[in-house]
mmCIF file of C-alpha atoms and ligand atoms in Angstrom:
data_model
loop_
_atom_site.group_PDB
_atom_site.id
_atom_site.type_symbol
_atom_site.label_atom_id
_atom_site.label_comp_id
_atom_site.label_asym_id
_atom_site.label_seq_id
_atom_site.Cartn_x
_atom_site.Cartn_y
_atom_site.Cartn_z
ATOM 1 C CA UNK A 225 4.109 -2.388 -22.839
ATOM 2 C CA UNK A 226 0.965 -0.504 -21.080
ATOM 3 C CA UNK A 227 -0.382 -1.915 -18.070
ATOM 4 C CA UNK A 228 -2.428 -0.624 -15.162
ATOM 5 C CA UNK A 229 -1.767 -0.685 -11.826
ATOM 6 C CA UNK A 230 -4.325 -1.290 -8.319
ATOM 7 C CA UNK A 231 -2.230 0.096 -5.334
ATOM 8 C CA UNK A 232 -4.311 -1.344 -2.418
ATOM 9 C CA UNK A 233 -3.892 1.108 0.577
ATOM 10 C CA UNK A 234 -7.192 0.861 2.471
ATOM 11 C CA UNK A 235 -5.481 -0.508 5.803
ATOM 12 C CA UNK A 236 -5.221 0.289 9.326
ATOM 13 C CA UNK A 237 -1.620 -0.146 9.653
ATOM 14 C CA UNK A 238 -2.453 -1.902 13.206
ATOM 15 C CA UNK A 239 1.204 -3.645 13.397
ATOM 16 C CA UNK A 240 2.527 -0.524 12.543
ATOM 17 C CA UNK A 241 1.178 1.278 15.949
ATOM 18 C CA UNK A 242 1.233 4.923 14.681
ATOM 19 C CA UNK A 243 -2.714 5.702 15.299
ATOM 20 C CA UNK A 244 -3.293 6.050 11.925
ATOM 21 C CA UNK A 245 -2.911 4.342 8.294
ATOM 22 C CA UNK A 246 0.533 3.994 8.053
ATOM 23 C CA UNK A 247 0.943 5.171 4.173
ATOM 24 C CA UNK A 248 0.935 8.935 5.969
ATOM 25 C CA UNK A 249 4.230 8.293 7.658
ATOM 26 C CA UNK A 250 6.866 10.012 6.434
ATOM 27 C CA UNK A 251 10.127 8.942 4.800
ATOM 28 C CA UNK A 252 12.746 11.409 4.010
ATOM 29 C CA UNK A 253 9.428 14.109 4.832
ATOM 30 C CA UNK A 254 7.740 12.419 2.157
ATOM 31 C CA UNK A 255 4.598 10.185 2.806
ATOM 32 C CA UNK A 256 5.069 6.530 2.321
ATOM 33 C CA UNK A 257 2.106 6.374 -0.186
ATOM 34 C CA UNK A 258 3.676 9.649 -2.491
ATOM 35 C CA UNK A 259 7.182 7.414 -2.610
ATOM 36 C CA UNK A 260 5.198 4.261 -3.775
ATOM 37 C CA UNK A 261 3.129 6.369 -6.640
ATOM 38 C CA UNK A 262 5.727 8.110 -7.535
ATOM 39 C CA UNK A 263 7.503 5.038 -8.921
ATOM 40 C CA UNK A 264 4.165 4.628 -11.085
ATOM 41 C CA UNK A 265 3.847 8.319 -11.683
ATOM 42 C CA UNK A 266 7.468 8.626 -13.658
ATOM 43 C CA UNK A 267 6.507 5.381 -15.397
ATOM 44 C CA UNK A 268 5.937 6.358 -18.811
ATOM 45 C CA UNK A 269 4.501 2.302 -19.844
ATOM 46 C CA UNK A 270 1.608 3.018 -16.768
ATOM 47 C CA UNK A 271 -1.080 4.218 -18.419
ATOM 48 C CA UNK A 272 -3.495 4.577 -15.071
ATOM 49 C CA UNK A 273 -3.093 4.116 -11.487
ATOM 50 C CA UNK A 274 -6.570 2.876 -9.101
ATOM 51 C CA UNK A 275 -6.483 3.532 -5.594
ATOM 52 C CA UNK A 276 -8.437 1.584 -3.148
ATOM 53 C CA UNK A 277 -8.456 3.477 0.045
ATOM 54 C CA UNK A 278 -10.466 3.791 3.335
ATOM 55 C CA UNK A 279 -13.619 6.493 3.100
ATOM 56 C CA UNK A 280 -12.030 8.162 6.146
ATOM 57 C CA UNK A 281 -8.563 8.531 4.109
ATOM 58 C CA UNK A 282 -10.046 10.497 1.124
ATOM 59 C CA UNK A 283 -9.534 14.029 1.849
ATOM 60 C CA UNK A 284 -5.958 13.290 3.253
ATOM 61 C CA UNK A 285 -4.975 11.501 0.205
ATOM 62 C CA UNK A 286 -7.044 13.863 -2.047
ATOM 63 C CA UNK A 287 -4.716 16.526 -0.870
ATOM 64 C CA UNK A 288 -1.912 15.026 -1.032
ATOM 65 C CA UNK A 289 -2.125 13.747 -4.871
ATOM 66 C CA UNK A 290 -2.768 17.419 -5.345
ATOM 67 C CA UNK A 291 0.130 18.654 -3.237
ATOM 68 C CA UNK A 292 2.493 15.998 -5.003
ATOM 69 C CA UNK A 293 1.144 16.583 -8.165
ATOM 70 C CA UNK A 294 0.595 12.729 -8.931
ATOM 71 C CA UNK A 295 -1.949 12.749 -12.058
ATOM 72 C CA UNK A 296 -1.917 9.406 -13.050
ATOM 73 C CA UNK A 297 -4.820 8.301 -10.331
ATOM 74 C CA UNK A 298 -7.641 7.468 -12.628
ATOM 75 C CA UNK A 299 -10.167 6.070 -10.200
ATOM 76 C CA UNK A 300 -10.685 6.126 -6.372
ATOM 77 C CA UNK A 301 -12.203 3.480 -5.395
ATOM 78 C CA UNK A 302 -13.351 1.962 -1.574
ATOM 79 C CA UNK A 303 -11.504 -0.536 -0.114
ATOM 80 C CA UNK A 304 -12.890 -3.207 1.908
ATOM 81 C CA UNK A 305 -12.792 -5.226 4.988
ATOM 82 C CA UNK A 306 -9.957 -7.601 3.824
ATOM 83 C CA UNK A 307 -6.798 -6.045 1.293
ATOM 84 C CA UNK A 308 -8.516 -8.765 -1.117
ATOM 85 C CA UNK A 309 -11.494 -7.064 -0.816
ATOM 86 C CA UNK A 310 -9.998 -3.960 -1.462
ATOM 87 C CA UNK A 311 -8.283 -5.202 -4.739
ATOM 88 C CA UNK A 312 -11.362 -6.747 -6.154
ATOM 89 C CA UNK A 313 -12.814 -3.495 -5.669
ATOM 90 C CA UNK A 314 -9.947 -2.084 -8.047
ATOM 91 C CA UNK A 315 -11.035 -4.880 -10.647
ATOM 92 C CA UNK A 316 -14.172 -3.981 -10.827
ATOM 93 C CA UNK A 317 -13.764 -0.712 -12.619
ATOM 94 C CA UNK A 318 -11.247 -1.388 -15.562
ATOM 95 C CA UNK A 319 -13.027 -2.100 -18.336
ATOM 96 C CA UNK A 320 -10.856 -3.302 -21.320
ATOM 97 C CA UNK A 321 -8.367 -6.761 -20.899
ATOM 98 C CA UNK A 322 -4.442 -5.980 -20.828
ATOM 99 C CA UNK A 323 -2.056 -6.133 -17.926
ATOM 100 C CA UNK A 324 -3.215 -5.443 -14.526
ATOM 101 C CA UNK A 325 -0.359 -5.265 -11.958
ATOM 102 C CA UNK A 326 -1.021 -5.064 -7.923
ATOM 103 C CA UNK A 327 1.034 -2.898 -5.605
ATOM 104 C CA UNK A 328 0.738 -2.610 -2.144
ATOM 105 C CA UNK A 329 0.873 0.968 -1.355
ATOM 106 C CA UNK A 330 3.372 -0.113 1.455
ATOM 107 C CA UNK A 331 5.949 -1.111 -0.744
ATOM 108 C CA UNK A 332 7.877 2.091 -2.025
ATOM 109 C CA UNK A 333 10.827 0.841 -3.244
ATOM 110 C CA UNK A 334 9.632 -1.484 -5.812
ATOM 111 C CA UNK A 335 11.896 -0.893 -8.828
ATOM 112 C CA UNK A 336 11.006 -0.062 -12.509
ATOM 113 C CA UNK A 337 13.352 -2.749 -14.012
ATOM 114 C CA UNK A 338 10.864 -5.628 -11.571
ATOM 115 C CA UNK A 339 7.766 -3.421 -12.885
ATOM 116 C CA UNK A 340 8.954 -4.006 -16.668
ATOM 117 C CA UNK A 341 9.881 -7.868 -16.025
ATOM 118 C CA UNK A 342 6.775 -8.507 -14.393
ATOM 119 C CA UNK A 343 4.654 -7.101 -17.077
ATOM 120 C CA UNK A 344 6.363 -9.251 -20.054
ATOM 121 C CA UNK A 345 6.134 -12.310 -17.935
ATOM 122 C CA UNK A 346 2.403 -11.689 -17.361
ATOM 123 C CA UNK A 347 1.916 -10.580 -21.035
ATOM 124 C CA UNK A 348 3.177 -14.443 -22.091
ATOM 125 C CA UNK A 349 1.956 -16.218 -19.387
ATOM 126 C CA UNK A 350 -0.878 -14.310 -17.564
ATOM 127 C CA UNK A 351 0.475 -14.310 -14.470
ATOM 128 C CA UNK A 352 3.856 -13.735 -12.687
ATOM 129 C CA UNK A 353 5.196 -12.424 -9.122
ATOM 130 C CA UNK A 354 8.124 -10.926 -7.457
ATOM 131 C CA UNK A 355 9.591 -12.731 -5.004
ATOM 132 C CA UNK A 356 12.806 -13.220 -3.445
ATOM 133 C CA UNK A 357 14.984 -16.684 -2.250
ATOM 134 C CA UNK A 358 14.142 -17.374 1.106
ATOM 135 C CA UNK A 359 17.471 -16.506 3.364
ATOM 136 C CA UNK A 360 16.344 -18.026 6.728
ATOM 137 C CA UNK A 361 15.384 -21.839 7.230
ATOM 138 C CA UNK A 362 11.866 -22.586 7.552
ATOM 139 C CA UNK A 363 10.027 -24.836 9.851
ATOM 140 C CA UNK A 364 7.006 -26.035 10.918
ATOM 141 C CA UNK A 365 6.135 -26.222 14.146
ATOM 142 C CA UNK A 366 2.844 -26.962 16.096
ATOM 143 C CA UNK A 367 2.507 -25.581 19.993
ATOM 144 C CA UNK A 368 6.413 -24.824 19.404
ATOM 145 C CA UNK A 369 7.234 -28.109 18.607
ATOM 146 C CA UNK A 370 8.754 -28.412 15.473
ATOM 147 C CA UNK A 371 7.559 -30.971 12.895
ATOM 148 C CA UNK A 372 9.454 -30.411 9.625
ATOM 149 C CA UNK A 373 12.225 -28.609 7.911
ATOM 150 C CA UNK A 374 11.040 -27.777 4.741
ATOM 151 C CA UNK A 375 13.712 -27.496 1.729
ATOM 152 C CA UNK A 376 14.949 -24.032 1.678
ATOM 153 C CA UNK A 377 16.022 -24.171 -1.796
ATOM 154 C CA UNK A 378 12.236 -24.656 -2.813
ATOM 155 C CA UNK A 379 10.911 -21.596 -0.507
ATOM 156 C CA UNK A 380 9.894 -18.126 -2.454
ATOM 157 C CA UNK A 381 9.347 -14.842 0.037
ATOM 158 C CA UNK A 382 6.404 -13.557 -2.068
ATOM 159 C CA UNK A 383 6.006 -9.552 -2.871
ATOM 160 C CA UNK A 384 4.245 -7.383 -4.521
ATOM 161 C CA UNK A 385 4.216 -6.295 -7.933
ATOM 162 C CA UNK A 386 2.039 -9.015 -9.326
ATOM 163 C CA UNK A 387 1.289 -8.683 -12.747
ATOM 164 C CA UNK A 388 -2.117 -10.502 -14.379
ATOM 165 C CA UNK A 389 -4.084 -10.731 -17.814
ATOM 166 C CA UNK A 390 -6.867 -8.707 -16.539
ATOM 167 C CA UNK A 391 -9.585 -11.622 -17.248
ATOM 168 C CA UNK A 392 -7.652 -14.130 -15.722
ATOM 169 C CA UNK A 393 -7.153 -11.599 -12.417
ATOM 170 C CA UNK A 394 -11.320 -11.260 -12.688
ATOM 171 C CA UNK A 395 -12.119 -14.674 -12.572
ATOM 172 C CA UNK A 396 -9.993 -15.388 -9.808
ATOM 173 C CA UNK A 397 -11.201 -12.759 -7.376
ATOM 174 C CA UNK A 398 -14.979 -13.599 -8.964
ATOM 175 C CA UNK A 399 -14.257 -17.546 -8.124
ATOM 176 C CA UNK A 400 -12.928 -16.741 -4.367
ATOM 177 C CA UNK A 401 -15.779 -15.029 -3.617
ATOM 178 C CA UNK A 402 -18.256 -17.863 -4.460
ATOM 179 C CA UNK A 403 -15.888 -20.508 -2.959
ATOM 180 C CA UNK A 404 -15.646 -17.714 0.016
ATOM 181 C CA UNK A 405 -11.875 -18.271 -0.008
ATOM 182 C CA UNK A 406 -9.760 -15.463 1.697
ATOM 183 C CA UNK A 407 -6.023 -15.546 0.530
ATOM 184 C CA UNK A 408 -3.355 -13.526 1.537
ATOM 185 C CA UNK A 409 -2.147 -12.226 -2.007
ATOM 186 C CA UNK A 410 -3.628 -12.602 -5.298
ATOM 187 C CA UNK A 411 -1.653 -15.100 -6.779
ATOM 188 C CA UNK A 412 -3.079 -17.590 -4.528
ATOM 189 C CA UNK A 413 -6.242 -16.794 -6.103
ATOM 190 C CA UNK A 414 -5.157 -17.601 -9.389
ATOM 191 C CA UNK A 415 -3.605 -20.325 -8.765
ATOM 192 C CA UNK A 416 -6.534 -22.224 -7.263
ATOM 193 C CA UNK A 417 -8.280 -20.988 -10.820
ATOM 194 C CA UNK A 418 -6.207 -23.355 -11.743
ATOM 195 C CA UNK A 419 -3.826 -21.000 -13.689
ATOM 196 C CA UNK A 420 -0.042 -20.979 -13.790
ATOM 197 C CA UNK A 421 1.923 -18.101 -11.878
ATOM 198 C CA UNK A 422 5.685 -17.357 -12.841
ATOM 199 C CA UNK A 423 8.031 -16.048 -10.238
ATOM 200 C CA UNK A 424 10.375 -13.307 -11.090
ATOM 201 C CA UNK A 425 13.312 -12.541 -9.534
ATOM 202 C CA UNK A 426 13.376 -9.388 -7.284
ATOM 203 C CA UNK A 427 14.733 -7.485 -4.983
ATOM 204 C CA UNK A 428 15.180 -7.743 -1.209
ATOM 205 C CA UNK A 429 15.003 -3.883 -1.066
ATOM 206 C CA UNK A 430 11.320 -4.437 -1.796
ATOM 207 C CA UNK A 431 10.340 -4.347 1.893
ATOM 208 C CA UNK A 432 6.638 -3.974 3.204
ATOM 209 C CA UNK A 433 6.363 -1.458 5.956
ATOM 210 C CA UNK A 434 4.720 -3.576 8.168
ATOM 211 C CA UNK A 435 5.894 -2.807 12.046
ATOM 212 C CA UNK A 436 7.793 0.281 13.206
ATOM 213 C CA UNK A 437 11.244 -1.127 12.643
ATOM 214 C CA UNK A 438 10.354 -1.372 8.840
ATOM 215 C CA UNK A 439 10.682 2.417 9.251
ATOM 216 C CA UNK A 440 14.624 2.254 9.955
ATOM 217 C CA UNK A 441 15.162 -0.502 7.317
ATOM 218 C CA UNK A 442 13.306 1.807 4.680
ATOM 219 C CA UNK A 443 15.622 4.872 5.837
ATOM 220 C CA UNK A 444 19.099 3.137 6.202
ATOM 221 C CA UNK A 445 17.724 1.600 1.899
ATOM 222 C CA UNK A 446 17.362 5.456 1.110
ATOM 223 C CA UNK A 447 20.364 6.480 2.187
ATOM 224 C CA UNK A 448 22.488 3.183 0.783
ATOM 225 C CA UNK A 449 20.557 4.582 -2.334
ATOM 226 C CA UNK A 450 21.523 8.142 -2.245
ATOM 227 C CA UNK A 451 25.624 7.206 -1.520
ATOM 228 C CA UNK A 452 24.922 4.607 -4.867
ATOM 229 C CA UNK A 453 23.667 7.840 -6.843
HETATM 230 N N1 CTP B 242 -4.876 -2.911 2.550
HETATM 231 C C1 CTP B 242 -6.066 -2.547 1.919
HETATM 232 N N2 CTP B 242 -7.283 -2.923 2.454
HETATM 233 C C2 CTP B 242 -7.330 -3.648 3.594
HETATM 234 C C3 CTP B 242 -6.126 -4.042 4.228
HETATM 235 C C4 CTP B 242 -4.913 -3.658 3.680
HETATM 236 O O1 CTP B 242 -6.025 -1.887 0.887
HETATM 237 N N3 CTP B 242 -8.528 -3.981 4.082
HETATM 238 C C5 CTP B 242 -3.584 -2.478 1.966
HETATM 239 C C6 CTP B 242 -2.704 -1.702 2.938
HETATM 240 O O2 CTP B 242 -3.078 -0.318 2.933
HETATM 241 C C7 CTP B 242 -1.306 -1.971 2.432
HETATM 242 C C8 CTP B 242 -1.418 -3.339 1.755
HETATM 243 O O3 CTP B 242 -2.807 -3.610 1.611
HETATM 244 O O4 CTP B 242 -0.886 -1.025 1.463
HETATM 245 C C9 CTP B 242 -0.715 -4.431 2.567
HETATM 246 O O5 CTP B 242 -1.392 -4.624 3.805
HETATM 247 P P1 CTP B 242 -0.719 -4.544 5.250
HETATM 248 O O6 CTP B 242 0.745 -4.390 5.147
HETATM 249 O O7 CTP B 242 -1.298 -5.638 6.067
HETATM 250 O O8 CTP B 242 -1.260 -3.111 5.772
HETATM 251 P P2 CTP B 242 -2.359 -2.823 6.881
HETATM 252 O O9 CTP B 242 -3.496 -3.778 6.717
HETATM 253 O O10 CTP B 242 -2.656 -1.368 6.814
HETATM 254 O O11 CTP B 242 -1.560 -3.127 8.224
HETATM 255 P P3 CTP B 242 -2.009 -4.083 9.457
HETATM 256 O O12 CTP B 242 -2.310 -5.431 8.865
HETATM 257 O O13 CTP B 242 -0.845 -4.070 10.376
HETATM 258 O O14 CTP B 242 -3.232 -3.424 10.058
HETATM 259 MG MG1 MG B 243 -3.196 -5.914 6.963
#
């Protein structure tokens, strides 16, 4: 089943410390955004990618898509102050309905088999996430004191892919921005529509290179991958 895919990757990278957006770092010599569209790139059910990227990024990225021959980027597009912002941004310019997914461009080792559930999910019931069982328990805690335990067989870690209906991802951005509601992914968007999201299974491989430790986790995951063939 076609679907399209908005890879936000208009960040700073603050937490990750390195000076400068972290999607240039390298993995395996490789930059961290080139492993994430790569994944898209190969995908033969992607019909287009958008990327939503900083103004000062452009000619760095511009030469690497060229360098890494990735052709499937159909529109550049600005980011903004916020990652929502720079996924609305990404909205704006498809123009027919279908499947929409979102990818943060600091997730490179999301896997096709995820990409394909997510999309059939979405397809039935408009929206669905990946998202993995919570392994730690959770509490809540005000000025360190801690005020509830909360059921760790109810807690989801949220990732990215998530995969919309196009309209349904439209309104939802369209209705944050009158209610001025900032959310940290884009489910929570829909969700307030109201709408229904669907959790898929995935994988805790899916890591987002966040701070500079991320780095080692996302080497020591290629190599376990290379010895698994
Ligand atoms: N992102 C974006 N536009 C923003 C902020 C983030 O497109 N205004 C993208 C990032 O490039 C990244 C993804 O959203 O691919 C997830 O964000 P995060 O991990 O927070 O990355 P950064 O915002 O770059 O990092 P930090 O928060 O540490 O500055
Ligand atoms: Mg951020």
């Amino acid at each position: 089943m076609a679907y399209q895919v908005i890879i936000p990757a208009a960040g700073q990278g603050k937490r990750m410390g390195a000076g400068r957006n972290k999607l240039f770092l390298t993995l395996e010599t490789i930059p961290v955004l080139i492993h994430t569209l790569r994944v898209f790139e190969q995908d033969t059910e992607c019909s287009g990618i958008i990327l939503s990227i900083h103004p000062q990024d452009k000619e760095s990225f511009n030469e690497l898509l060229t360098e890494y021959r990735i052709s499937k980027v159909t529109h550049l597009v600005h980011g903004g102050k916020e990652r929502q912002d720079s996924v609305y941004n990404g909205v704006k310019v498809i123009q027919a309905d279908g499947i929409v997914l979102v990818h943060d461009g600091a997730r490179p080792f999301v896997t096709l088999d995820t990409v394909h559930e997510l999309v059939k999910a979405a397809e039935s019931s408009g929206a669905a996430i990946a998202a993995v069982p919570v392994k730690d328990t959770i509490k809540k805690a005000e000025n360190l004191l801690v005020s509830e335990t909360i059921e760790r067989s109810s807690l989801w870690a949220v990732q990215t892919p998530q995969a919309f209906r196009v309209s349904i991802l439209r309104k939802a951005h369209e209705y944050a921005v009158e209610e001025q509601f900032t959310g940290t992914d884009d489910a929570s968007l829909v969700e307030r529509l109201p709408h229904k999201v669907v959790i898929i299974e995935g994988d805790y491989d899916n890591i987002k290179l966040t701070t500079p430790e991320d780095m080692f986790f996302a080497e020591a995951i290629l190599k376990k991958r290379k010895q698994l063939g």
